[in-house]
mmCIF file of C-alpha atoms and ligand atoms in Angstrom:
data_model
loop_
_atom_site.group_PDB
_atom_site.id
_atom_site.type_symbol
_atom_site.label_atom_id
_atom_site.label_comp_id
_atom_site.label_asym_id
_atom_site.label_seq_id
_atom_site.Cartn_x
_atom_site.Cartn_y
_atom_site.Cartn_z
ATOM 1 C CA UNK H 1 11.543 -11.741 4.195
ATOM 2 C CA UNK H 2 13.400 -8.890 5.843
ATOM 3 C CA UNK H 3 13.198 -5.128 5.515
ATOM 4 C CA UNK H 4 15.916 -2.852 6.884
ATOM 5 C CA UNK H 5 15.020 0.806 7.287
ATOM 6 C CA UNK H 6 17.476 3.683 7.544
ATOM 7 C CA UNK H 7 15.737 6.410 9.524
ATOM 8 C CA UNK H 8 16.311 9.212 12.023
ATOM 9 C CA UNK H 9 13.111 8.074 13.774
ATOM 10 C CA UNK H 10 13.511 4.321 14.295
ATOM 11 C CA UNK H 11 10.840 4.145 17.002
ATOM 12 C CA UNK H 12 8.277 5.581 14.633
ATOM 13 C CA UNK H 13 8.916 2.833 12.080
ATOM 14 C CA UNK H 14 9.186 0.094 14.708
ATOM 15 C CA UNK H 15 5.785 1.000 16.123
ATOM 16 C CA UNK H 16 4.112 -1.021 13.367
ATOM 17 C CA UNK H 17 5.497 -4.155 15.010
ATOM 18 C CA UNK H 18 2.947 -3.629 17.788
ATOM 19 C CA UNK H 19 -0.197 -3.687 15.664
ATOM 20 C CA UNK H 20 -2.394 -5.929 13.568
ATOM 21 C CA UNK H 21 -1.216 -7.761 10.492
ATOM 22 C CA UNK H 22 2.305 -6.260 10.531
ATOM 23 C CA UNK H 23 2.703 -7.154 14.205
ATOM 24 C CA UNK H 24 1.590 -10.723 13.571
ATOM 25 C CA UNK H 25 3.837 -11.119 10.512
ATOM 26 C CA UNK H 26 6.843 -10.001 12.574
ATOM 27 C CA UNK H 27 5.865 -12.210 15.505
ATOM 28 C CA UNK H 28 5.561 -15.219 13.206
ATOM 29 C CA UNK H 29 8.964 -14.444 11.638
ATOM 30 C CA UNK H 30 7.365 -13.981 8.228
ATOM 31 C CA UNK H 31 8.913 -10.526 8.244
ATOM 32 C CA UNK H 32 12.037 -9.268 9.991
ATOM 33 C CA UNK H 33 12.155 -5.537 10.525
ATOM 34 C CA UNK H 34 15.389 -3.812 11.464
ATOM 35 C CA UNK H 35 16.044 -0.098 11.772
ATOM 36 C CA UNK H 36 19.306 1.812 11.464
ATOM 37 C CA UNK H 37 19.816 5.373 12.625
ATOM 38 C CA UNK H 38 22.355 7.470 10.684
ATOM 39 C CA UNK H 39 22.875 9.453 13.900
ATOM 40 C CA UNK H 40 24.640 6.386 15.307
ATOM 41 C CA UNK H 41 27.168 6.732 12.478
ATOM 42 C CA UNK H 42 28.197 10.334 13.120
ATOM 43 C CA UNK H 43 31.642 11.338 14.362
ATOM 44 C CA UNK H 44 31.062 14.773 15.898
ATOM 45 C CA UNK H 45 29.869 15.610 19.412
ATOM 46 C CA UNK H 46 26.558 16.980 18.145
ATOM 47 C CA UNK H 47 25.791 13.825 16.152
ATOM 48 C CA UNK H 48 24.830 16.053 13.258
ATOM 49 C CA UNK H 49 23.327 14.470 10.184
ATOM 50 C CA UNK H 50 22.284 17.565 8.232
ATOM 51 C CA UNK H 51 23.625 20.866 6.950
ATOM 52 C CA UNK H 52 22.454 23.955 5.054
ATOM 53 C CA UNK H 53 21.801 23.601 1.328
ATOM 54 C CA UNK H 54 24.383 24.839 -1.178
ATOM 55 C CA UNK H 55 22.788 27.613 -3.202
ATOM 56 C CA UNK H 56 20.768 28.794 -0.204
ATOM 57 C CA UNK H 57 17.095 28.371 0.494
ATOM 58 C CA UNK H 58 15.093 27.094 3.410
ATOM 59 C CA UNK H 59 15.630 23.967 5.456
ATOM 60 C CA UNK H 60 18.449 21.519 5.803
ATOM 61 C CA UNK H 61 19.791 18.646 3.706
ATOM 62 C CA UNK H 62 20.870 15.220 4.987
ATOM 63 C CA UNK H 63 24.618 14.812 4.599
ATOM 64 C CA UNK H 64 26.246 11.988 2.668
ATOM 65 C CA UNK H 65 28.771 10.732 5.219
ATOM 66 C CA UNK H 66 26.582 9.572 8.136
ATOM 67 C CA UNK H 67 24.217 7.943 5.641
ATOM 68 C CA UNK H 68 27.094 6.319 3.833
ATOM 69 C CA UNK H 69 28.624 4.831 6.968
ATOM 70 C CA UNK H 70 25.171 3.632 7.927
ATOM 71 C CA UNK H 71 24.465 1.964 4.574
ATOM 72 C CA UNK H 72 27.886 0.288 4.640
ATOM 73 C CA UNK H 73 26.979 -1.309 7.957
ATOM 74 C CA UNK H 74 23.633 -2.386 6.519
ATOM 75 C CA UNK H 75 25.279 -3.873 3.417
ATOM 76 C CA UNK H 76 27.761 -5.856 5.529
ATOM 77 C CA UNK H 77 24.955 -7.885 7.055
ATOM 78 C CA UNK H 78 22.698 -8.007 3.985
ATOM 79 C CA UNK H 79 22.787 -10.210 0.898
ATOM 80 C CA UNK H 80 25.117 -9.053 -1.899
ATOM 81 C CA UNK H 81 23.570 -6.563 -4.330
ATOM 82 C CA UNK H 82 20.672 -5.830 -2.000
ATOM 83 C CA UNK H 83 18.239 -3.294 -3.461
ATOM 84 C CA UNK H 84 18.269 0.052 -1.696
ATOM 85 C CA UNK H 85 15.084 2.061 -2.131
ATOM 86 C CA UNK H 86 14.742 5.746 -1.269
ATOM 87 C CA UNK H 87 11.251 6.955 -0.398
ATOM 88 C CA UNK H 88 10.633 10.320 -2.009
ATOM 89 C CA UNK H 89 7.886 12.178 -3.867
ATOM 90 C CA UNK H 90 10.152 12.106 -6.957
ATOM 91 C CA UNK H 91 10.056 8.325 -7.069
ATOM 92 C CA UNK H 92 8.149 5.780 -9.084
ATOM 93 C CA UNK H 93 4.558 5.629 -7.932
ATOM 94 C CA UNK H 94 3.972 2.644 -5.646
ATOM 95 C CA UNK H 95 1.159 0.285 -6.625
ATOM 96 C CA UNK H 96 0.028 -3.249 -5.862
ATOM 97 C CA UNK H 97 1.802 -4.660 -8.937
ATOM 98 C CA UNK H 98 5.171 -3.301 -7.775
ATOM 99 C CA UNK H 99 4.544 -4.513 -4.221
ATOM 100 C CA UNK H 100 3.581 -7.975 -5.424
ATOM 101 C CA UNK H 101 6.788 -8.184 -7.490
ATOM 102 C CA UNK H 102 8.898 -7.392 -4.414
ATOM 103 C CA UNK H 103 6.931 -9.313 -1.802
ATOM 104 C CA UNK H 104 8.403 -12.631 -2.910
ATOM 105 C CA UNK H 105 12.036 -11.494 -2.648
ATOM 106 C CA UNK H 106 14.482 -12.058 0.206
ATOM 107 C CA UNK H 107 14.427 -8.465 1.379
ATOM 108 C CA UNK H 108 15.392 -4.870 0.679
ATOM 109 C CA UNK H 109 16.567 -1.679 2.346
ATOM 110 C CA UNK H 110 14.384 1.414 2.654
ATOM 111 C CA UNK H 111 15.856 4.852 3.184
ATOM 112 C CA UNK H 112 13.595 7.443 4.797
ATOM 113 C CA UNK H 113 14.700 11.031 4.277
ATOM 114 C CA UNK H 114 13.974 14.016 6.531
ATOM 115 C CA UNK H 115 14.354 17.781 6.169
ATOM 116 C CA UNK H 116 14.434 19.028 2.559
ATOM 117 C CA UNK H 117 15.852 15.704 1.421
ATOM 118 C CA UNK H 118 19.124 13.860 0.980
ATOM 119 C CA UNK H 119 22.288 15.147 -0.706
ATOM 120 C CA UNK H 120 21.832 14.030 -4.321
ATOM 121 C CA UNK H 121 25.272 12.408 -4.365
ATOM 122 C CA UNK H 122 24.111 9.832 -1.826
ATOM 123 C CA UNK H 123 21.193 9.056 -4.137
ATOM 124 C CA UNK H 124 23.589 8.679 -7.083
ATOM 125 C CA UNK H 125 26.066 6.545 -5.164
ATOM 126 C CA UNK H 126 23.886 4.253 -3.089
ATOM 127 C CA UNK H 127 20.251 4.274 -4.189
ATOM 128 C CA UNK H 128 18.928 1.734 -6.696
ATOM 129 C CA UNK H 129 15.316 2.891 -6.855
ATOM 130 C CA UNK H 130 13.131 5.768 -5.698
ATOM 131 C CA UNK H 131 9.530 5.083 -4.720
ATOM 132 C CA UNK H 132 6.739 7.548 -4.005
ATOM 133 C CA UNK H 133 3.529 6.639 -2.210
ATOM 134 C CA UNK H 134 1.590 9.463 -3.874
ATOM 135 C CA UNK H 135 1.639 12.974 -5.240
ATOM 136 C CA UNK H 136 1.883 14.834 -1.964
ATOM 137 C CA UNK H 137 4.754 15.798 0.316
ATOM 138 C CA UNK H 138 5.225 14.188 3.721
ATOM 139 C CA UNK H 139 7.556 15.559 6.391
ATOM 140 C CA UNK H 140 9.735 12.510 6.017
ATOM 141 C CA UNK H 141 9.964 9.085 4.435
ATOM 142 C CA UNK H 142 9.022 7.170 7.595
ATOM 143 C CA UNK H 143 5.291 7.053 6.934
ATOM 144 C CA UNK H 144 5.999 6.018 3.344
ATOM 145 C CA UNK H 145 8.327 3.259 4.596
ATOM 146 C CA UNK H 146 5.595 2.090 6.965
ATOM 147 C CA UNK H 147 3.116 2.003 4.106
ATOM 148 C CA UNK H 148 5.515 -0.175 2.092
ATOM 149 C CA UNK H 149 6.166 -2.496 5.047
ATOM 150 C CA UNK H 150 2.466 -2.888 5.834
ATOM 151 C CA UNK H 151 1.549 -3.655 2.236
ATOM 152 C CA UNK H 152 4.473 -6.109 1.904
ATOM 153 C CA UNK H 153 3.712 -7.811 5.237
ATOM 154 C CA UNK H 154 0.148 -8.689 4.266
ATOM 155 C CA UNK H 155 1.412 -10.306 1.067
ATOM 156 C CA UNK H 156 3.643 -12.752 2.963
ATOM 157 C CA UNK H 157 2.136 -16.241 2.854
ATOM 158 C CA UNK H 158 0.503 -16.943 6.212
ATOM 159 C CA UNK H 159 0.376 -13.294 7.309
ATOM 160 C CA UNK H 160 -3.364 -13.007 6.870
ATOM 161 C CA UNK H 161 -5.823 -15.252 8.628
ATOM 162 C CA UNK H 162 -7.829 -17.714 6.556
ATOM 163 C CA UNK H 163 -10.819 -15.391 6.273
ATOM 164 C CA UNK H 164 -8.714 -12.405 5.320
ATOM 165 C CA UNK H 165 -6.809 -14.063 2.505
ATOM 166 C CA UNK H 166 -9.777 -15.440 0.588
ATOM 167 C CA UNK H 167 -10.606 -12.103 -0.932
ATOM 168 C CA UNK H 168 -7.096 -11.616 -2.249
ATOM 169 C CA UNK H 169 -7.117 -14.861 -4.181
ATOM 170 C CA UNK H 170 -10.343 -14.068 -5.950
ATOM 171 C CA UNK H 171 -11.148 -12.423 -9.246
ATOM 172 C CA UNK H 172 -10.985 -9.044 -7.527
ATOM 173 C CA UNK H 173 -7.359 -8.500 -8.556
ATOM 174 C CA UNK H 174 -6.825 -5.051 -10.005
ATOM 175 C CA UNK H 175 -10.326 -3.920 -9.028
ATOM 176 C CA UNK H 176 -11.549 -1.753 -6.171
ATOM 177 C CA UNK H 177 -13.165 -3.639 -3.322
ATOM 178 C CA UNK H 178 -16.905 -4.420 -3.251
ATOM 179 C CA UNK H 179 -19.050 -2.974 -0.423
ATOM 180 C CA UNK H 180 -19.122 -4.773 2.931
ATOM 181 C CA UNK H 181 -21.956 -5.074 5.450
ATOM 182 C CA UNK H 182 -22.393 -6.498 8.917
ATOM 183 C CA UNK H 183 -25.223 -6.664 11.459
ATOM 184 C CA UNK H 184 -27.823 -5.265 11.899
ATOM 185 C CA UNK H 185 -29.467 -5.973 8.557
ATOM 186 C CA UNK H 186 -31.218 -2.606 8.462
ATOM 187 C CA UNK H 187 -30.188 0.867 9.642
ATOM 188 C CA UNK H 188 -32.305 4.007 9.053
ATOM 189 C CA UNK H 189 -34.179 2.224 6.287
ATOM 190 C CA UNK H 190 -30.985 1.103 4.576
ATOM 191 C CA UNK H 191 -31.134 -2.628 4.131
ATOM 192 C CA UNK H 192 -28.271 -4.995 3.496
ATOM 193 C CA UNK H 193 -28.507 -6.180 -0.131
ATOM 194 C CA UNK H 194 -30.769 -9.217 -0.050
ATOM 195 C CA UNK H 195 -28.361 -11.378 -2.001
ATOM 196 C CA UNK H 196 -25.870 -11.275 0.900
ATOM 197 C CA UNK H 197 -28.474 -12.871 3.177
ATOM 198 C CA UNK H 198 -29.342 -15.582 0.651
ATOM 199 C CA UNK H 199 -26.619 -18.064 1.573
ATOM 200 C CA UNK H 200 -26.179 -18.699 -2.170
ATOM 201 C CA UNK H 201 -22.416 -18.341 -2.554
ATOM 202 C CA UNK H 202 -22.389 -18.384 -6.333
ATOM 203 C CA UNK H 203 -24.807 -15.457 -6.406
ATOM 204 C CA UNK H 204 -22.935 -13.652 -3.652
ATOM 205 C CA UNK H 205 -19.671 -14.002 -5.573
ATOM 206 C CA UNK H 206 -21.359 -12.788 -8.745
ATOM 207 C CA UNK H 207 -22.787 -9.755 -6.913
ATOM 208 C CA UNK H 208 -19.444 -8.900 -5.316
ATOM 209 C CA UNK H 209 -17.621 -9.251 -8.602
ATOM 210 C CA UNK H 210 -20.186 -7.010 -10.270
ATOM 211 C CA UNK H 211 -19.977 -4.416 -7.501
ATOM 212 C CA UNK H 212 -16.175 -4.391 -7.697
ATOM 213 C CA UNK H 213 -16.363 -3.885 -11.470
ATOM 214 C CA UNK H 214 -19.018 -1.178 -11.161
ATOM 215 C CA UNK H 215 -17.166 0.753 -8.487
ATOM 216 C CA UNK H 216 -13.912 0.549 -10.390
ATOM 217 C CA UNK H 217 -15.599 1.738 -13.605
ATOM 218 C CA UNK H 218 -17.173 4.705 -11.801
ATOM 219 C CA UNK H 219 -14.393 5.707 -9.421
ATOM 220 C CA UNK H 220 -11.194 4.585 -11.148
ATOM 221 C CA UNK H 221 -11.805 4.008 -14.862
ATOM 222 C CA UNK H 222 -8.018 4.279 -15.350
ATOM 223 C CA UNK H 223 -7.519 1.060 -13.353
ATOM 224 C CA UNK H 224 -10.094 -0.757 -15.399
ATOM 225 C CA UNK H 225 -8.722 0.280 -18.769
ATOM 226 C CA UNK H 226 -5.213 -0.805 -17.733
ATOM 227 C CA UNK H 227 -6.475 -4.120 -16.423
ATOM 228 C CA UNK H 228 -8.995 -5.011 -19.115
ATOM 229 C CA UNK H 229 -12.054 -7.221 -18.694
ATOM 230 C CA UNK H 230 -13.194 -10.671 -19.737
ATOM 231 C CA UNK H 231 -16.387 -11.049 -21.783
ATOM 232 C CA UNK H 232 -18.180 -12.234 -18.658
ATOM 233 C CA UNK H 233 -17.016 -9.141 -16.767
ATOM 234 C CA UNK H 234 -18.126 -6.865 -19.578
ATOM 235 C CA UNK H 235 -21.627 -8.342 -19.333
ATOM 236 C CA UNK H 236 -21.643 -7.967 -15.540
ATOM 237 C CA UNK H 237 -20.576 -4.337 -15.837
ATOM 238 C CA UNK H 238 -23.200 -3.577 -18.495
ATOM 239 C CA UNK H 239 -25.867 -4.964 -16.208
ATOM 240 C CA UNK H 240 -24.493 -2.882 -13.320
ATOM 241 C CA UNK H 241 -24.547 0.291 -15.408
ATOM 242 C CA UNK H 242 -28.168 -0.316 -16.458
ATOM 243 C CA UNK H 243 -29.430 -0.244 -12.865
ATOM 244 C CA UNK H 244 -27.030 2.127 -11.130
ATOM 245 C CA UNK H 245 -26.499 5.878 -11.420
ATOM 246 C CA UNK H 246 -23.165 7.664 -11.802
ATOM 247 C CA UNK H 247 -22.456 7.345 -8.073
ATOM 248 C CA UNK H 248 -23.079 3.620 -8.199
ATOM 249 C CA UNK H 249 -26.464 3.913 -6.428
ATOM 250 C CA UNK H 250 -29.601 2.190 -7.615
ATOM 251 C CA UNK H 251 -31.412 4.444 -10.067
ATOM 252 C CA UNK H 252 -34.953 3.697 -8.930
ATOM 253 C CA UNK H 253 -35.784 6.291 -6.272
ATOM 254 C CA UNK H 254 -38.504 6.173 -3.628
ATOM 255 C CA UNK H 255 -38.344 2.407 -3.654
ATOM 256 C CA UNK H 256 -35.830 0.538 -1.556
ATOM 257 C CA UNK H 257 -34.629 -1.641 -4.378
ATOM 258 C CA UNK H 258 -32.960 -4.825 -3.288
ATOM 259 C CA UNK H 259 -30.569 -7.084 -5.088
ATOM 260 C CA UNK H 260 -33.490 -9.525 -5.405
ATOM 261 C CA UNK H 261 -35.248 -6.944 -7.583
ATOM 262 C CA UNK H 262 -32.059 -6.520 -9.503
ATOM 263 C CA UNK H 263 -32.033 -10.167 -10.514
ATOM 264 C CA UNK H 264 -35.692 -10.463 -11.368
HETATM 265 N N1 LIG J 1 8.701 11.449 1.460
HETATM 266 C C1 LIG J 1 8.018 12.614 1.482
HETATM 267 N N2 LIG J 1 6.925 12.548 0.731
HETATM 268 C C2 LIG J 1 6.873 11.283 0.204
HETATM 269 C C3 LIG J 1 5.998 10.600 -0.660
HETATM 270 N N3 LIG J 1 4.902 11.186 -1.157
HETATM 271 N N4 LIG J 1 6.267 9.329 -0.977
HETATM 272 C C4 LIG J 1 7.375 8.736 -0.499
HETATM 273 N N5 LIG J 1 8.250 9.328 0.317
HETATM 274 C C5 LIG J 1 8.015 10.589 0.678
#
């Protein structure tokens, strides 16, 4: 799929092409990233893209015309009726469900604002959707655009290595992740849960599923109530709650309880 980004800082957005999963997805042509700078669509000597706000107040506002000429150029090379998404704190809150819906499409255009924002008439005339990545204010939409691109890139088939994708396909959908451990198997008296050393993949999957449920119930009960649980999951969670405290730690103190104990 392709993502075009309208931004005053194209190099900032393009930097994700150099790293990790996004870099690999672009290299493998699973994702095509293209940036467009409204400054290249100005007509004055100063290449100005912003002006003072009507009504007064601090900061500057991005003007309609450079953005409009820019989006026209983008539309000329895009599919008809391409979706244009403006990143702003006023937008719909981004989540994995929304990303998954869009990840299978042909592509879309992201508009990253700077300064106090964009002249509202550009939003009315050219923007189809507004997305927010959270209830806080960034200095511009670039980081938000990069968040969207990263999350979309890893959903492209083939973007993640074999090992990385397994977890996504599992029952963990809509839950927080389970805890991860690597060598050594003990640090400062903290042992890796015994079950993970058992080689018994059914038990390991059960433990991970239970941990994901437990963590979600403790840290993000809102996610769990929206998602719902199967009967089997309800039983797993009840068992988790019996042996863990409110922070998700084992309740029995002074004894390094292992997952073996937990299943006995
Ligand atoms: N631009 C500035 N803040 C933002 C946010 N929280 N989400 C998306 N775009 C933004």
